[in-house]
C-alpha atoms as one frame of an Amber mdcrd trajectory, in Angstrom:
protein
 -62.028 -35.473 -24.686 -63.062 -32.058 -27.046 -63.522 -32.577 -29.809 -61.266
 -31.204 -31.378 -59.005 -33.121 -29.701 -61.117 -36.419 -31.135 -60.483 -34.681
 -34.409 -56.665 -34.680 -33.709 -56.351 -37.368 -32.619 -57.608 -39.863 -35.877
 -56.022 -37.554 -37.765 -53.149 -38.946 -36.436 -53.928 -42.781 -37.027 -54.817
 -41.708 -40.432 -51.665 -40.120 -41.075 -49.580 -43.131 -38.802 -51.571 -45.341
 -41.344 -50.352 -42.789 -44.527 -47.412 -43.353 -43.414 -46.587 -47.262 -42.896
 -48.587 -47.885 -46.656 -46.288 -45.124 -48.315 -43.097 -47.751 -46.693 -44.765
 -50.409 -48.747 -45.210 -49.498 -51.307 -41.286 -46.999 -51.491 -38.914 -49.177
 -49.446 -38.423 -52.865 -48.750 -36.288 -55.539 -45.966 -35.016 -54.179 -43.597
 -35.355 -50.692 -44.226 -38.902 -51.132 -44.172 -39.203 -52.456 -41.166 -36.589
 -50.595 -39.704 -38.313 -47.030 -41.067 -41.630 -49.106 -39.794 -39.488 -48.846
 -36.169 -39.119 -45.930 -35.843 -42.397 -44.210 -36.717 -44.116 -46.755 -34.506
 -41.925 -45.648 -31.224 -42.585 -41.908 -32.249 -46.147 -42.315 -31.948 -46.890
 -44.139 -29.288 -43.500 -42.111 -27.223 -45.514 -39.146 -28.675 -48.824 -40.896
 -27.662 -49.804 -38.958 -24.275 -47.308 -36.103 -25.106 -48.428 -32.234 -24.344
 -50.818 -29.831 -26.276 -48.139 -27.721 -27.150 -46.392 -30.956 -28.721 -48.160
 -32.283 -30.538 -49.629 -30.251 -33.144 -45.395 -29.391 -34.351 -45.428 -33.140
 -33.990 -48.286 -33.863 -36.795 -46.642 -31.177 -38.961 -43.019 -32.919 -39.024
 -44.839 -35.893 -39.826 -47.165 -34.884 -42.396 -44.243 -33.336 -44.312 -42.750
 -36.649 -44.275 -45.479 -38.163 -45.473 -46.142 -35.842 -48.025 -41.729 -35.674
 -49.419 -42.348 -39.443 -49.067 -45.158 -39.944 -51.440 -43.213 -37.284 -53.856
 -40.610 -40.077 -54.387 -39.713 -42.917 -55.620 -38.332 -44.974 -52.657 -37.699
 -43.441 -49.201 -33.588 -44.007 -49.446 -33.758 -41.619 -51.983 -34.766 -38.920
 -48.721 -31.349 -39.811 -46.677 -29.093 -37.851 -45.632 -26.625 -36.837 -43.009
 -27.095 -34.700 -40.599 -25.154 -32.023 -40.624 -22.602 -30.290 -38.020 -24.881
 -27.030 -37.683 -28.142 -28.815 -37.531 -26.807 -30.833 -33.945 -25.761 -27.378
 -33.303 -29.005 -26.594 -33.085 -30.815 -29.353 -31.311 -31.479 -29.769 -27.969
 -30.234 -32.166 -25.033 -33.323 -33.701 -24.772 -32.974 -34.098 -28.928 -30.004
 -35.259 -29.013 -30.884 -37.894 -25.890 -33.804 -39.288 -28.438 -31.413 -39.367
 -31.205 -29.316 -41.885 -29.716 -32.178 -43.388 -27.931 -33.358 -44.044 -31.568
 -29.836 -45.479 -32.734 -30.158 -47.862 -29.581 -33.018 -49.092 -30.809 -32.429
 -49.062 -34.412 -28.945 -51.453 -33.174 -31.041 -53.918 -31.481 -34.662 -54.714
 -34.112 -31.398 -55.352 -37.040 -29.715 -57.862 -34.073 -33.146 -59.468 -34.264
 -33.539 -59.967 -37.792 -34.814 -63.165 -37.566 -34.739 -65.938 -40.875 -37.560
 -65.396 -42.503 -36.612 -61.214 -42.255 -38.951 -59.920 -39.509 -38.149 -58.141
 -37.051 -39.253 -58.883 -33.682 -38.961 -55.972 -31.093 -36.108 -57.508 -28.987
 -38.217 -56.527 -25.457 -41.419 -58.488 -26.727 -40.090 -60.634 -28.609 -43.494
 -62.267 -29.716 -44.543 -58.368 -31.808 -43.820 -59.099 -34.703 -43.242 -55.113
 -35.968 -43.092 -55.669 -39.239 -46.656 -55.836 -39.558 -48.253 -52.911 -40.119
 -51.787 -52.241 -36.742 -54.007 -52.825 -39.692 -57.246 -51.397 -37.441 -55.461
 -50.811 -34.746 -56.076 -47.227 -34.094 -53.708 -47.279 -30.258 -51.031 -44.810
 -31.321 -52.317 -42.005 -30.509 -54.836 -42.217 -28.427
C-alpha cells in the first residue's frame, strides 16, 4: 500500500468515526440507529472501491460531517429529493437507493425490545454500537 493510500485510509477511518460520534451527539433512537446503519453500509460498500470513486466518496461524507456538525440535530438536515435530482441519478444510483431502502426497512423491522437494531443477516451483530477501535471500514 502506498503512503498516499495509507493516509487516505487513515483519513477515512477518522471521518467514519467522526460521523458516528456526531450521530451519538445529534440524534437518538431509531433515527440514529438507521443513520449509523447507513454510514456503516456505505463505508463497507466502498471499502474496496476503485481510486476514481474514493475521493468523491470521501468528499461527500466530509460535506455531510461538516453540515451535521453545524446543526443542532440530524433531523434538521432531512429533506426530500426533488424530481429533477431523481432524473439526474444513474441506474446504478437508483439501484443503490432501492437497496438502501430495503436494508433500512429490514433494520427498522428488527428493533429489539431494548431499542437496539441488529443486522438481520447477522443476528449476533449489534449495529447500534459504533466499532470502537475498529479500522475495518476502510482498509
